[in-house]
Amino acid sequence: GVTRLYPECDLTSRRSLNLLHNEYLLAVQEYDCYVAKHKHKPDYHVLIEYFEEWRINRSELFQENERVISEQDFLEYYLNDVKSSRLLKASEYTEEDYRFILKRERYLASQMFKNNCPGIYGYQELNIRQSKKRQDYCLNVLKKRFE
């Protein structure tokens, strides 16, 4: 059901599995409380009502991007991409200059990462840790300097 509602949700990620496990625990709790209170199992209409309530109140958790990354992950990805895509050709520089440029690129990527981590709720699309769009945008900004 979750993938039908949110096709971009990655149900193989640790985050999604944890969310689903917690939703399962809540569902069991709600079911047991309902049976204890009403002395019978909920019927179809009650279950649909609970599902609609869940969809409204909890679904935003599953809409968030699954690609949560650390600063180290971002730096490694960027530097490996720069090296493998030949944006920075080692043959064009002395070994010392090449190492200096890589060190400088690491610093610039680190600053880019730190400047794109707002902790403001409601603006997750600007948080490089959570937003694939923001990650791609920042990577492109960094790589454009080589063009």
Coordinates of C-alpha atoms in Angstrom, one line a residue:
G1 CA 0.0 0.0 0.0
V2 CA 2.8 2.5 0.8
T3 CA 4.4 2.1 -2.6
R4 CA 1.1 2.7 -4.3
L5 CA 0.6 6.0 -2.4
Y6 CA 4.3 7.0 -2.6
P7 CA 6.1 5.3 -5.5
E8 CA 9.4 7.1 -4.8
C9 CA 9.5 5.6 -1.3
D10 CA 12.4 3.1 -1.0
L11 CA 11.1 0.2 1.2
T12 CA 14.5 -1.3 1.3
S13 CA 16.1 1.6 3.2
R14 CA 16.7 1.3 7.0
R15 CA 14.7 4.5 7.5
S16 CA 11.6 3.1 5.8
L17 CA 11.8 -0.2 7.5
N18 CA 12.0 1.5 10.9
L19 CA 9.0 3.7 10.0
L20 CA 7.0 0.7 8.9
H21 CA 7.9 -1.2 12.0
N22 CA 6.8 1.7 14.2
E23 CA 3.6 2.0 12.2
Y24 CA 3.0 -1.7 12.8
L25 CA 3.5 -1.3 16.6
L26 CA 1.0 1.6 16.5
A27 CA -1.5 -0.4 14.5
V28 CA -1.3 -3.3 17.0
Q29 CA -1.7 -0.9 19.9
E30 CA -4.7 0.8 18.3
Y31 CA -6.3 -2.5 17.4
D32 CA -5.9 -3.9 20.9
C33 CA -7.2 -0.7 22.5
Y34 CA -10.2 -0.8 20.1
V35 CA -11.0 -4.4 21.0
A36 CA -10.6 -3.7 24.8
K37 CA -12.9 -0.7 24.6
H38 CA -15.6 -2.1 22.2
K39 CA -15.4 -5.8 23.1
H40 CA -15.2 -6.7 19.4
K41 CA -12.9 -6.5 16.4
P42 CA -13.2 -3.3 14.2
D43 CA -15.2 -3.7 11.1
Y44 CA -14.2 -2.6 7.6
H45 CA -15.5 1.0 8.0
V46 CA -13.6 1.5 11.2
L47 CA -10.4 0.2 9.6
I48 CA -10.8 2.5 6.6
E49 CA -11.3 5.4 9.0
Y50 CA -8.1 4.6 10.8
F51 CA -6.3 4.2 7.5
E52 CA -7.5 7.6 6.2
E53 CA -6.5 9.2 9.5
W54 CA -3.0 7.6 9.2
R55 CA -2.7 8.7 5.6
I56 CA -3.4 12.3 6.6
N57 CA -1.4 12.4 9.8
R58 CA 1.6 10.1 9.1
S59 CA 2.1 10.0 5.4
E60 CA 4.5 12.9 5.2
L61 CA 7.1 10.7 6.9
F62 CA 7.1 8.4 3.9
Q63 CA 7.2 11.2 1.4
E64 CA 10.6 12.5 2.6
N65 CA 13.6 11.6 0.6
E66 CA 15.3 8.4 1.5
R67 CA 18.7 9.5 0.6
V68 CA 19.9 10.9 3.9
I69 CA 23.7 11.4 3.7
S70 CA 26.5 12.6 5.9
E71 CA 29.0 15.2 5.1
Q72 CA 31.7 12.6 4.6
D73 CA 29.5 10.7 2.1
F74 CA 28.9 13.9 0.2
L75 CA 32.6 14.8 0.1
E76 CA 33.7 11.3 -1.0
Y77 CA 31.0 11.2 -3.7
Y78 CA 32.0 14.6 -5.0
L79 CA 35.7 14.0 -5.1
N80 CA 35.3 10.5 -6.7
D81 CA 33.0 12.1 -9.3
V82 CA 35.4 14.8 -10.1
K83 CA 38.3 12.3 -10.5
S84 CA 36.3 9.7 -12.5
S85 CA 34.5 12.1 -14.8
R86 CA 37.9 13.7 -15.8
L87 CA 36.8 17.1 -14.7
L88 CA 40.2 17.3 -13.0
K89 CA 42.9 15.5 -15.0
A90 CA 45.9 14.5 -12.9
S91 CA 48.0 14.5 -16.0
E92 CA 47.6 18.3 -16.4
Y93 CA 49.1 19.1 -13.0
T94 CA 52.1 18.3 -11.0
E95 CA 51.4 15.8 -8.2
E96 CA 51.8 18.5 -5.6
D97 CA 49.3 20.8 -7.4
Y98 CA 46.9 18.0 -8.0
R99 CA 46.8 17.1 -4.3
F100 CA 46.4 20.8 -3.4
I101 CA 43.5 21.1 -5.8
L102 CA 41.8 18.0 -4.3
K103 CA 42.3 19.4 -0.8
R104 CA 40.8 22.7 -1.9
E105 CA 37.9 20.9 -3.5
R106 CA 37.3 18.9 -0.4
Y107 CA 37.2 22.2 1.6
L108 CA 34.8 23.9 -0.9
A109 CA 32.5 20.8 -0.9
S110 CA 32.6 20.8 2.9
Q111 CA 31.6 24.5 3.0
M112 CA 28.8 23.8 0.5
F113 CA 27.5 21.0 2.6
K114 CA 27.6 23.0 5.8
N115 CA 25.9 26.0 4.2
N116 CA 23.1 23.8 2.9
C117 CA 22.0 22.1 6.1
P118 CA 19.1 24.3 7.4
G119 CA 17.4 22.8 10.4
I120 CA 14.2 24.6 9.7
Y121 CA 11.1 22.4 9.6
G122 CA 9.1 22.8 6.4
Y123 CA 12.2 23.5 4.3
Q124 CA 13.6 19.9 4.0
E125 CA 14.0 20.4 0.3
L126 CA 16.8 22.9 1.1
N127 CA 18.6 20.4 3.4
I128 CA 21.4 18.7 1.6
R129 CA 21.3 15.8 4.1
Q130 CA 17.7 14.9 3.1
S131 CA 17.0 16.3 -0.4
K132 CA 18.3 14.5 -3.5
K133 CA 17.4 17.6 -5.5
R134 CA 19.6 19.8 -3.2
Q135 CA 22.4 17.2 -3.3
D136 CA 22.3 17.2 -7.1
Y137 CA 22.1 21.0 -7.2
C138 CA 25.1 21.5 -5.0
L139 CA 27.1 18.9 -6.8
N140 CA 26.4 20.7 -10.1
V141 CA 27.3 24.1 -8.6
L142 CA 30.6 22.7 -7.5
K143 CA 31.3 20.9 -10.8
K144 CA 30.4 24.0 -13.0
R145 CA 33.6 25.7 -11.8
F146 CA 35.6 23.2 -13.9
E147 CA 33.8 24.1 -17.1

